[in-house]
Coordinates of C-alpha atoms in Angstrom, one line a residue:
N1 CA 0.0 0.0 0.0
T2 CA 1.0 3.7 -0.1
S3 CA 1.6 3.9 3.7
K4 CA -0.1 7.2 3.9
E5 CA -2.3 7.2 7.1
Y6 CA -6.0 6.7 6.4
A7 CA -5.1 6.8 2.7
E8 CA -3.2 3.5 2.4
H9 CA -5.0 2.2 -0.7
E10 CA -3.3 2.2 -4.1
W11 CA -4.7 4.1 -7.1
P12 CA -7.2 1.6 -8.5
I13 CA -8.9 1.3 -5.1
D14 CA -8.8 5.1 -4.7
I15 CA -10.7 5.4 -7.9
L16 CA -13.3 2.8 -6.8
I17 CA -13.7 4.7 -3.5
A18 CA -14.3 8.0 -5.3
F19 CA -16.8 6.2 -7.7
S20 CA -18.7 4.7 -4.8
W21 CA -18.7 8.1 -3.0
I22 CA -20.2 9.8 -6.1
I23 CA -22.9 7.1 -6.3
F24 CA -23.7 7.7 -2.6
G25 CA -23.8 11.5 -3.2
V26 CA -26.1 11.2 -6.2
N27 CA -28.5 9.1 -4.0
M28 CA -28.3 11.5 -1.1
F29 CA -28.7 14.7 -3.1
A30 CA -31.5 13.2 -5.2
T31 CA -33.3 12.2 -2.0
I32 CA -32.9 15.8 -0.7
A33 CA -34.3 17.1 -4.0
K34 CA -37.5 15.0 -3.8
R35 CA -38.0 15.7 -0.1
R36 CA -41.5 16.5 1.2
V37 CA -40.4 19.0 3.9
R38 CA -39.0 22.2 2.6
H39 CA -36.8 23.1 5.5
L40 CA -33.4 21.3 5.7
Y41 CA -32.9 20.2 9.3
V42 CA -29.5 20.7 10.9
A43 CA -28.6 17.0 10.6
I44 CA -28.8 17.3 6.8
W45 CA -26.4 20.2 6.8
F46 CA -23.8 18.0 8.4
Y47 CA -24.4 15.2 5.9
I48 CA -24.0 17.6 3.0
A49 CA -20.7 19.0 4.4
T50 CA -19.5 15.4 5.1
W51 CA -20.0 14.4 1.5
I52 CA -18.3 17.5 0.1
G53 CA -15.5 17.5 2.6
V54 CA -14.6 13.8 2.1
A55 CA -14.7 14.2 -1.7
L56 CA -12.4 17.2 -1.6
L57 CA -10.0 15.5 0.8
H58 CA -9.9 12.2 -0.9
I59 CA -9.3 13.6 -4.4
V60 CA -6.6 16.1 -3.5
N61 CA -4.6 13.8 -1.2
N62 CA -4.7 10.8 -3.4
L63 CA -3.3 12.4 -6.5
E64 CA -0.6 9.9 -7.6
V65 CA 1.2 8.7 -10.7
P66 CA 0.8 4.9 -11.4
L67 CA 3.9 2.8 -12.0
N68 CA 1.7 -0.3 -12.8
F69 CA -1.7 -1.6 -11.7
W70 CA -0.6 -2.2 -8.1
K71 CA 1.9 0.6 -7.5
S72 CA 2.0 4.3 -7.6
Y73 CA 3.9 7.3 -6.2
S74 CA 2.4 10.4 -4.6
A75 CA 2.2 13.5 -6.7
Y76 CA 3.8 15.4 -3.7
A77 CA 7.1 14.8 -2.1
G78 CA 8.6 15.4 1.4
V79 CA 7.3 18.4 3.2
K80 CA 4.7 19.1 0.6
D81 CA 3.4 15.5 0.9
A82 CA 3.4 15.9 4.7
I83 CA 1.2 19.0 4.8
V84 CA -1.3 17.6 2.2
Q85 CA -1.5 14.2 4.0
W86 CA -2.2 15.8 7.4
W87 CA -4.6 18.2 6.0
Y88 CA -6.3 15.1 4.7
G89 CA -5.6 12.8 7.7
H90 CA -6.9 15.2 10.4
N91 CA -9.9 16.1 8.4
A92 CA -10.7 12.6 7.2
V93 CA -11.2 11.9 10.9
A94 CA -13.3 15.0 11.1
F95 CA -15.5 14.4 8.2
V96 CA -15.9 10.6 8.6
L97 CA -16.0 10.2 12.3
T98 CA -17.2 13.6 13.5
T99 CA -19.5 15.6 11.2
P100 CA -21.9 12.8 10.1
I101 CA -22.1 11.6 13.7
L102 CA -22.9 15.1 14.9
G103 CA -25.7 15.0 12.3
M104 CA -27.0 11.8 13.9
M105 CA -26.7 13.4 17.3
Y106 CA -28.9 16.3 16.3
Y107 CA -31.5 13.9 15.0
F108 CA -31.5 11.0 17.4
M109 CA -30.9 12.7 20.8
P110 CA -34.0 14.9 20.5
K111 CA -36.0 11.8 19.2
A112 CA -34.9 9.5 22.0
A113 CA -35.4 12.2 24.7
D114 CA -38.6 13.4 23.1
R115 CA -37.3 17.0 23.6
P116 CA -36.6 19.7 21.0
V117 CA -32.9 20.5 20.3
F118 CA -31.7 23.0 23.0
S119 CA -30.8 25.9 20.6
Y120 CA -31.3 26.1 16.9
K121 CA -29.3 29.3 16.8
L122 CA -26.4 27.5 18.5
S123 CA -26.6 24.7 15.9
I124 CA -26.2 27.3 13.1
I125 CA -23.1 28.7 14.8
H126 CA -21.8 25.2 15.5
F127 CA -22.1 24.0 11.9
W128 CA -20.5 26.9 10.1
S129 CA -17.7 27.5 12.6
L130 CA -16.8 23.8 12.8
I131 CA -16.5 23.2 9.1
F132 CA -14.5 26.4 8.7
V133 CA -12.1 26.0 11.5
Y134 CA -11.5 22.2 11.2
L135 CA -9.7 22.4 7.8
W136 CA -7.0 24.6 9.2
A137 CA -5.9 22.4 12.1
G138 CA -4.0 19.6 10.2
P139 CA -0.5 20.9 10.7
H140 CA -0.8 20.3 14.5
H141 CA 0.2 16.7 13.6
L142 CA 3.5 18.1 12.4
Q143 CA 4.7 20.2 15.3
Y144 CA 8.5 20.6 15.6
T145 CA 9.0 18.8 12.3
A146 CA 10.5 20.2 9.1
L147 CA 7.2 21.8 8.1
P148 CA 7.5 25.6 7.8
G149 CA 6.9 27.4 11.2
W150 CA 4.1 29.6 9.9
A151 CA 2.1 26.5 9.0
Q152 CA 2.7 24.9 12.4
A153 CA 1.6 28.2 14.1
L154 CA -1.6 28.3 12.0
G155 CA -2.4 24.7 12.9
T156 CA -2.0 25.4 16.6
G157 CA -4.1 28.6 16.5
F158 CA -7.0 27.0 14.7
S159 CA -6.8 23.9 16.9
I160 CA -7.3 26.1 20.0
M161 CA -10.2 27.8 18.2
L162 CA -11.7 24.4 17.5
I163 CA -12.7 24.0 21.2
A164 CA -15.5 26.6 20.8
P165 CA -17.5 25.0 18.0
S166 CA -16.9 21.5 19.3
W167 CA -18.0 22.3 22.8
G168 CA -20.9 24.3 21.4
G169 CA -22.1 21.1 19.7
M170 CA -21.5 19.0 22.8
L171 CA -23.5 21.4 25.1
N172 CA -26.2 21.6 22.5
G173 CA -26.6 17.9 22.7
L174 CA -26.4 17.6 26.5
L175 CA -28.7 20.5 27.2
T176 CA -31.3 19.0 24.8
L177 CA -31.8 16.6 27.8
R178 CA -32.9 19.4 30.1
G179 CA -36.0 18.2 31.8
A180 CA -35.5 14.6 30.6
W181 CA -32.6 13.5 32.8
D182 CA -34.9 11.2 34.7
K183 CA -35.2 9.2 31.5
V184 CA -31.5 8.6 31.4
R185 CA -31.7 6.4 34.5
E186 CA -34.2 4.1 32.7
N187 CA -33.3 4.3 29.0
P188 CA -30.1 2.6 27.9
V189 CA -30.3 4.5 24.6
L190 CA -29.9 7.9 26.4
K191 CA -27.1 6.4 28.6
F192 CA -25.1 5.6 25.4
F193 CA -25.8 9.0 24.0
V194 CA -24.8 10.9 27.1
V195 CA -21.5 9.1 27.4
A196 CA -20.9 9.4 23.7
V197 CA -21.4 13.2 23.7
T198 CA -19.3 13.5 26.9
C199 CA -16.4 11.6 25.2
Y200 CA -16.8 13.9 22.2
G201 CA -16.3 16.9 24.5
M202 CA -13.3 15.3 26.3
A203 CA -11.6 14.3 23.0
T204 CA -12.2 17.7 21.4
F205 CA -10.8 19.5 24.4
E206 CA -7.8 17.2 24.6
G207 CA -7.0 17.5 20.9
P208 CA -6.4 21.2 20.9
L209 CA -4.2 20.8 24.1
L210 CA -2.1 18.3 22.3
A211 CA -1.8 20.8 19.4
T212 CA 0.1 23.2 21.6
K213 CA 3.9 22.9 21.4
T214 CA 4.2 22.6 25.2
L215 CA 2.3 19.3 25.3
N216 CA 3.0 18.2 21.8
K217 CA 6.7 17.8 22.5
I218 CA 5.7 15.2 25.2
G219 CA 2.7 13.5 23.5
H220 CA 3.7 13.3 19.8
Y221 CA 5.0 9.8 18.8
T222 CA 3.6 8.3 22.0
D223 CA 0.7 6.2 23.1
W224 CA -1.0 9.3 24.5
V225 CA -2.2 10.0 21.0
I226 CA -3.5 6.4 20.8
G227 CA -5.5 6.9 24.0
H228 CA -6.9 10.3 22.7
V229 CA -8.0 8.8 19.4
H230 CA -9.7 5.8 20.9
L231 CA -11.6 8.0 23.5
G232 CA -13.2 9.4 20.4
A233 CA -13.5 6.2 18.3
L234 CA -14.8 3.9 21.1
G235 CA -16.6 6.5 23.2
W236 CA -18.0 9.0 20.8
N237 CA -18.4 6.9 17.6
G238 CA -19.0 3.5 19.1
F239 CA -21.5 4.6 21.8
M240 CA -23.4 6.8 19.3
A241 CA -23.7 3.8 17.0
F242 CA -24.8 1.5 19.8
G243 CA -27.5 4.0 21.0
I244 CA -28.8 4.5 17.5
I245 CA -29.1 0.7 16.9
Y246 CA -30.9 0.2 20.2
F247 CA -33.3 3.1 19.3
M248 CA -33.9 2.1 15.6
V249 CA -34.3 -1.7 15.8
P250 CA -37.4 -1.8 18.0
I251 CA -39.0 0.8 15.8
L252 CA -38.2 -0.9 12.5
W253 CA -39.5 -4.3 13.8
R254 CA -42.5 -2.7 15.8
T255 CA -41.6 -4.3 19.1
K256 CA -39.9 -3.5 22.4
L257 CA -36.2 -4.2 23.0
W258 CA -35.8 -7.8 24.0
S259 CA -33.7 -7.1 27.2
V260 CA -33.2 -3.7 28.7
K261 CA -31.0 -5.4 31.4
L262 CA -28.7 -6.8 28.7
A263 CA -28.4 -3.4 27.1
N264 CA -27.4 -1.9 30.4
W265 CA -24.8 -4.6 30.8
H266 CA -23.5 -3.7 27.4
F267 CA -23.4 0.0 28.5
W268 CA -21.3 -0.7 31.6
L269 CA -19.0 -3.2 29.9
G270 CA -18.5 -0.7 27.1
T271 CA -17.8 2.2 29.5
L272 CA -15.3 0.1 31.4
G273 CA -13.8 -0.9 28.1
V274 CA -13.2 2.7 27.1
I275 CA -11.7 3.5 30.5
F276 CA -9.4 0.5 30.6
Y277 CA -8.3 1.2 27.0
A278 CA -7.7 5.0 27.1
V279 CA -6.3 5.5 30.6
P280 CA -3.5 2.9 30.3
M281 CA -2.6 4.5 27.0
Y282 CA -2.4 7.9 28.6
I283 CA -0.1 6.6 31.3
S284 CA 1.9 4.7 28.7
G285 CA 2.2 7.9 26.6
F286 CA 3.3 10.0 29.6
T287 CA 5.9 7.3 30.5
Q288 CA 7.3 7.2 27.0
G289 CA 7.4 10.9 26.4
L290 CA 9.1 11.7 29.8
M291 CA 11.6 8.7 29.7
W292 CA 12.8 9.8 26.3
K293 CA 13.7 13.2 27.6
Q294 CA 15.5 12.3 30.8
F295 CA 19.2 13.2 31.2
N296 CA 21.7 12.2 33.8
P297 CA 23.6 15.0 35.7
D298 CA 26.6 14.4 33.5
G299 CA 24.6 15.2 30.3
T300 CA 24.1 11.6 29.1
L301 CA 20.7 10.1 28.3
M302 CA 19.3 8.4 31.3
Y303 CA 17.5 5.8 29.2
K304 CA 19.9 5.5 26.3
N305 CA 18.7 1.9 25.4
W306 CA 15.4 2.3 23.5
L307 CA 14.1 -1.0 24.9
D308 CA 13.9 0.6 28.4
T309 CA 10.9 2.5 27.3
V310 CA 9.4 -0.5 25.4
T311 CA 9.6 -2.8 28.4
A312 CA 8.2 -0.1 30.7
I313 CA 4.9 0.2 28.8
I314 CA 4.1 -3.5 28.3
P315 CA 1.9 -3.7 31.5
Y316 CA -0.3 -0.9 30.0
Y317 CA -0.7 -2.9 26.8
K318 CA -2.0 -5.7 28.8
L319 CA -4.6 -3.4 30.5
R320 CA -5.5 -2.1 27.0
F321 CA -6.2 -5.7 25.9
L322 CA -8.5 -6.1 29.0
G323 CA -10.3 -2.9 28.0
G324 CA -10.7 -4.1 24.4
S325 CA -12.1 -7.4 25.7
F326 CA -14.7 -5.6 27.8
Y327 CA -15.7 -3.5 24.9
L328 CA -16.0 -6.4 22.5
T329 CA -17.9 -8.5 25.0
G330 CA -20.5 -5.7 25.3
A331 CA -20.8 -5.5 21.5
I332 CA -21.5 -9.3 21.4
L333 CA -24.2 -8.8 24.0
M334 CA -25.7 -6.2 21.7
V335 CA -25.8 -8.5 18.8
V336 CA -27.6 -11.1 20.8
N337 CA -30.1 -8.5 22.0
V338 CA -30.7 -7.2 18.5
V339 CA -31.2 -10.7 17.0
K340 CA -33.7 -11.6 19.8
T341 CA -35.5 -8.3 19.3
I342 CA -35.9 -8.8 15.6
K343 CA -37.2 -12.4 16.1
Q344 CA -39.9 -11.2 18.4
G345 CA -41.1 -8.4 16.0
S346 CA -42.3 -7.9 12.4
F347 CA -40.7 -5.6 9.9
Q348 CA -42.9 -2.9 8.4
K349 CA -41.8 -2.8 4.8
D350 CA -44.0 0.1 3.5
V351 CA -44.8 3.3 5.4
A352 CA -47.2 5.7 3.8
A353 CA -45.8 9.2 3.2
E354 CA -47.5 11.7 5.6
A355 CA -46.4 14.9 4.1
P356 CA -47.8 16.3 0.8
A357 CA -45.5 16.8 -2.2
L358 CA -43.7 20.2 -2.1
A359 CA -45.3 23.0 -4.3
R360 CA -42.9 24.9 -6.5
I361 CA -42.0 28.3 -5.1
S362 CA -39.5 31.0 -6.1
P363 CA -35.9 30.3 -5.0
D364 CA -35.5 34.0 -4.2
R365 CA -35.6 35.2 -0.7
K366 CA -39.1 36.2 0.5
A367 CA -39.8 39.5 2.1
G368 CA -38.7 39.4 5.7
E369 CA -37.2 35.9 5.4
A370 CA -33.9 35.6 7.4
V371 CA -30.8 34.8 5.3
H372 CA -30.1 31.5 7.0
L373 CA -33.8 30.4 6.8
W374 CA -33.5 31.0 3.1
I375 CA -30.3 29.0 2.9
E376 CA -31.9 26.2 4.9
R377 CA -34.5 25.6 2.1
M378 CA -31.9 25.9 -0.7
P379 CA -29.7 22.7 -0.9
F380 CA -27.6 24.1 -3.7
I381 CA -26.8 27.4 -2.0
L382 CA -26.0 25.5 1.2
S383 CA -23.8 23.1 -0.6
V384 CA -21.9 25.9 -2.4
G385 CA -21.5 27.7 0.8
A386 CA -20.2 24.6 2.6
F387 CA -17.7 23.9 -0.3
I388 CA -16.3 27.5 -0.1
T389 CA -16.1 27.4 3.7
L390 CA -14.3 24.0 3.6
S391 CA -11.8 25.0 0.9
I392 CA -10.4 28.2 2.5
G393 CA -8.3 26.7 5.2
G394 CA -6.7 24.0 3.1
A395 CA -6.0 26.5 0.2
V396 CA -4.3 29.0 2.5
E397 CA -2.0 26.3 4.0
I398 CA -1.3 24.0 1.1
I399 CA -1.0 26.3 -2.0
P400 CA 1.9 28.4 -0.6
T401 CA 3.8 25.3 0.5
L402 CA 3.4 23.7 -2.9
T403 CA 4.2 26.8 -4.9
M404 CA 6.8 28.8 -2.9
K405 CA 10.3 27.2 -3.3
K406 CA 11.7 29.1 -0.3
N407 CA 9.4 27.0 1.9
V408 CA 11.5 23.9 1.1
P409 CA 15.1 25.0 0.7
T410 CA 17.3 22.5 -1.1
I411 CA 20.4 20.9 0.3
S412 CA 23.3 20.3 -2.2
A413 CA 24.4 17.1 -0.4
V414 CA 21.0 15.5 -0.8
K415 CA 21.0 13.3 -3.9
P416 CA 18.3 11.1 -5.5
Y417 CA 18.0 7.6 -4.3
S418 CA 20.0 4.9 -6.0
P419 CA 18.0 2.2 -7.8
L420 CA 18.6 -0.3 -5.0
E421 CA 17.6 2.4 -2.4
L422 CA 14.3 2.9 -4.3
E423 CA 13.6 -0.8 -4.0
G424 CA 14.6 -0.8 -0.3
R425 CA 12.3 2.1 0.4
D426 CA 9.4 0.3 -1.2
L427 CA 10.2 -2.8 0.9
Y428 CA 10.2 -0.6 4.0
I429 CA 6.7 0.6 3.1
R430 CA 5.5 -2.8 2.1
E431 CA 6.5 -4.4 5.4
G432 CA 4.9 -1.5 7.4
C433 CA 8.1 -0.5 9.1
N434 CA 6.9 3.2 9.2
S435 CA 4.1 2.1 11.5
C436 CA 6.5 1.7 14.4
H437 CA 9.5 3.8 13.3
S438 CA 9.6 7.5 12.5
Q439 CA 12.0 9.3 10.1
M440 CA 12.0 12.8 11.7
I441 CA 14.6 14.1 14.2
R442 CA 12.9 17.0 15.9
P443 CA 15.0 20.0 17.3
F444 CA 15.1 18.6 20.8
R445 CA 18.4 17.9 22.7
D446 CA 17.3 14.4 23.6
E447 CA 16.4 13.5 20.0
I448 CA 19.5 14.9 18.5
V449 CA 21.7 13.1 21.1
R450 CA 19.8 9.9 20.7
F451 CA 19.4 9.7 17.0
D452 CA 22.3 11.8 15.5
S453 CA 25.0 12.1 18.2
K454 CA 27.7 12.0 15.5
N455 CA 26.6 15.2 13.6
G456 CA 24.3 16.8 16.2
Q457 CA 21.7 17.7 13.5
Y458 CA 17.9 17.7 13.5
S459 CA 15.9 17.1 10.3
K460 CA 15.7 19.7 7.6
A461 CA 13.0 20.2 5.0
G462 CA 15.5 19.8 2.1
E463 CA 16.4 16.2 3.2
F464 CA 13.0 14.9 2.0
V465 CA 12.7 16.4 -1.5
Y466 CA 12.9 12.9 -3.1
D467 CA 10.6 11.1 -0.6
R468 CA 7.4 9.9 -2.2
P469 CA 5.5 9.5 0.0
F470 CA 7.1 11.2 3.1
L471 CA 7.6 8.8 6.0
W472 CA 7.9 11.0 9.1
G473 CA 5.7 8.6 11.1
S474 CA 3.2 9.1 13.9
K475 CA 4.3 6.5 16.4
R476 CA 7.7 5.4 18.0
T477 CA 7.4 1.9 19.2
G478 CA 10.9 1.6 17.8
P479 CA 13.6 4.3 17.5
D480 CA 13.8 6.9 14.7
L481 CA 15.5 5.6 11.6
Q482 CA 16.3 8.7 9.5
R483 CA 20.0 8.7 10.2
E484 CA 20.3 5.0 11.2
G485 CA 22.7 4.3 8.3
N486 CA 26.3 3.7 9.4
R487 CA 25.4 3.8 13.1
N488 CA 25.6 0.0 13.3
P489 CA 27.6 -2.5 11.2
D490 CA 25.8 -4.0 8.2
S491 CA 25.9 -7.4 9.8
W492 CA 24.0 -6.0 12.8
H493 CA 21.2 -4.9 10.5
F494 CA 21.2 -8.4 8.8
K495 CA 20.9 -10.2 12.2
H496 CA 18.3 -7.6 13.4
M497 CA 16.0 -8.3 10.5
Y498 CA 16.5 -12.1 10.8
N499 CA 15.7 -12.1 14.5
P500 CA 15.5 -8.7 16.4
R501 CA 16.0 -10.5 19.8
S502 CA 19.6 -11.5 18.7
T503 CA 20.7 -7.9 18.6
S504 CA 18.2 -6.3 21.0
P505 CA 17.1 -8.6 23.8
G506 CA 13.5 -7.8 24.9
S507 CA 12.5 -6.3 21.5
I508 CA 8.9 -6.7 20.4
M509 CA 9.7 -6.2 16.8
P510 CA 8.6 -9.1 14.5
R511 CA 11.1 -11.2 12.5
F512 CA 11.5 -10.6 8.8
P513 CA 13.4 -13.7 7.6
W514 CA 11.8 -13.6 4.2
L515 CA 13.7 -10.5 3.3
I516 CA 16.8 -12.6 3.6
A517 CA 15.5 -15.9 2.1
N518 CA 13.5 -14.5 -0.8
Q519 CA 14.9 -13.1 -4.0
L520 CA 14.1 -9.4 -4.7
D521 CA 11.9 -8.7 -7.7
R522 CA 13.7 -5.9 -9.5
S523 CA 11.7 -6.1 -12.7
E524 CA 10.3 -2.6 -12.3
M525 CA 13.5 -1.0 -11.0
V526 CA 14.4 0.8 -14.2
N527 CA 10.7 1.9 -14.8
K528 CA 10.7 3.4 -11.3
M529 CA 13.7 5.5 -12.2
K530 CA 12.2 6.6 -15.5
L531 CA 8.9 7.5 -13.7
M532 CA 10.8 9.6 -11.1
K533 CA 12.7 11.4 -13.9
N534 CA 9.8 11.9 -16.3
A535 CA 6.9 12.6 -13.9
F536 CA 8.7 14.3 -11.0
S537 CA 11.9 15.8 -12.6
V538 CA 14.2 13.8 -10.4
P539 CA 17.7 14.5 -11.9
Y540 CA 18.6 11.0 -13.0
T541 CA 20.8 11.0 -16.1
K542 CA 20.3 8.7 -19.1
G543 CA 23.5 7.0 -18.2
Q544 CA 22.4 6.3 -14.6
I545 CA 19.1 4.8 -15.9
D546 CA 20.8 2.7 -18.5
S547 CA 23.2 1.3 -15.9
A548 CA 20.7 0.9 -13.2
T549 CA 21.1 -2.9 -12.9
A550 CA 24.9 -2.7 -12.7
W551 CA 24.6 0.2 -10.2
A552 CA 22.3 -1.9 -8.0
N553 CA 24.5 -5.0 -8.3
N554 CA 27.6 -3.1 -7.3
Q555 CA 25.9 -1.5 -4.3
A556 CA 24.5 -4.9 -3.2
K557 CA 27.9 -6.6 -3.7
S558 CA 29.6 -3.9 -1.5
I559 CA 27.0 -4.4 1.3
T560 CA 27.3 -8.2 1.1
T561 CA 31.1 -8.0 1.2
K562 CA 31.0 -5.9 4.4
I563 CA 28.5 -8.2 6.0
Y564 CA 30.7 -11.3 5.3
A565 CA 33.8 -9.5 6.5
E566 CA 32.1 -8.6 9.8
A567 CA 30.4 -11.9 10.5
A568 CA 31.8 -15.2 9.1
D569 CA 28.8 -17.1 10.6
I570 CA 26.4 -15.2 8.3
K571 CA 28.5 -16.2 5.3
E572 CA 28.4 -19.8 6.2
Q573 CA 24.6 -19.7 6.8
V574 CA 23.9 -18.0 3.5
E575 CA 26.1 -20.4 1.5
K576 CA 24.3 -23.3 3.1
E577 CA 20.9 -21.9 2.2
Q578 CA 22.1 -21.1 -1.4
A579 CA 23.3 -24.7 -1.8
L580 CA 19.8 -25.9 -0.7
K581 CA 17.7 -23.5 -2.7
G582 CA 19.9 -22.6 -5.7
N583 CA 18.7 -19.6 -7.7
K584 CA 15.5 -19.1 -5.6
F585 CA 17.6 -17.8 -2.7

């Protein structure tokens, strides 16, 4: 896959996703066009913005140049790819896991509570401010990286501003229950909704805090982020889904819920699951972030061995497993409850329309009609307004970064990848190494000492100009690898890939013996170089492309010679395997 977070699919699947999204959009907008209620309720505004936002994000971020049917390279490189990806990554979460669920909240919470939404005016402010502010916040995923400082500052500023619309929506949901809190004690549906909206409020307060540089330098690359994300995914998204299912199934099958007691068990198991998942990840994240930064009085790193932090967090992973087990058990109880409910009811296939067909009226504003009331009955105007509002933030941040050369200053020592290095980079992506390892040394004393003690340099934007896609990472289960070359002997790397425990006792990294035993397929190697030159203007010469095979062979031979010179036991093992497998090895 491409390795880009939330955008891992290769180009044929990207096109299928876009096609399916268009079909969904046609169905949704056609349904809106033939509606029998003129006014578009707030939930539908969020659905419209969701469709437009996801389409915009998916298309822009997944621009790529195919090499063949299963492989492509991003249209953007290095810093440019990073800002486009996190404009996408942050907002894919927003417009898949936030805005449509907010639309459901605005519909189902009033329905389940049998109360009107607390404030319609607040819902207007919530909607427009949320979709405007959200699109600016992506760079907060790239604090202290090689991204230009002005983009990082914008990301932080708009992330802080995001608290206001997010909490406006949360309060609008919770205050809808005014006068109906007695129902929460009895109704499991409302229990799920209350905890879901509370988790939404907690996650949307925590996110902006993590976007500040003060906390980001501790939390980024740690399990703190995992805990934060799953507070939203399990608490907000999961509990909203559970509540909606418990609300809808009895209505659709014209019966009562089979077991309220079982639904309550599900609620408490799910709540414990969220707690036992998120809290250990917070503690694990604090532990990682603080251990990485500790120095001894003599100026040396206190925890120089990376495995010290890995082994310290293993107990919290066990607690996370317990939390996940609670959560999954609750979901299984829900499945049993739903199946039993369906069996005891009967599905109503046809429901008569109760509202008359809409009469044609002028699209112009009526005398005395408020502007937003007019917008609320005009799906086209609402959609255009949403598109413009969504586009502003991304355009301001992305276009300058893509077009202004001074944003990514070049470094003369940085050369294009050799053909063998291109293949190695694709292997690195294929095996998912970037899921555990980062490639970004931030300008902190501990990271410079730990990851580049020889040169004392942090990462610069110009180092990544040939990286398609960028691989700065989001998680450090293992150490950063940007300047790993030449820090250890080649034979160390060979043994580490064959069995990480042989070089790093206590490592939780999986083994990769097939990288040693299998023959590398280099059939597309020359085509990769041609694509880089022709599509992306990578300065390969014709001579370099013509001699790519010899270039790769010479580089491979040099590495092999060094490995054999350093470790005679490896040479004996390889020769033995070659004798057994012949040309297949």
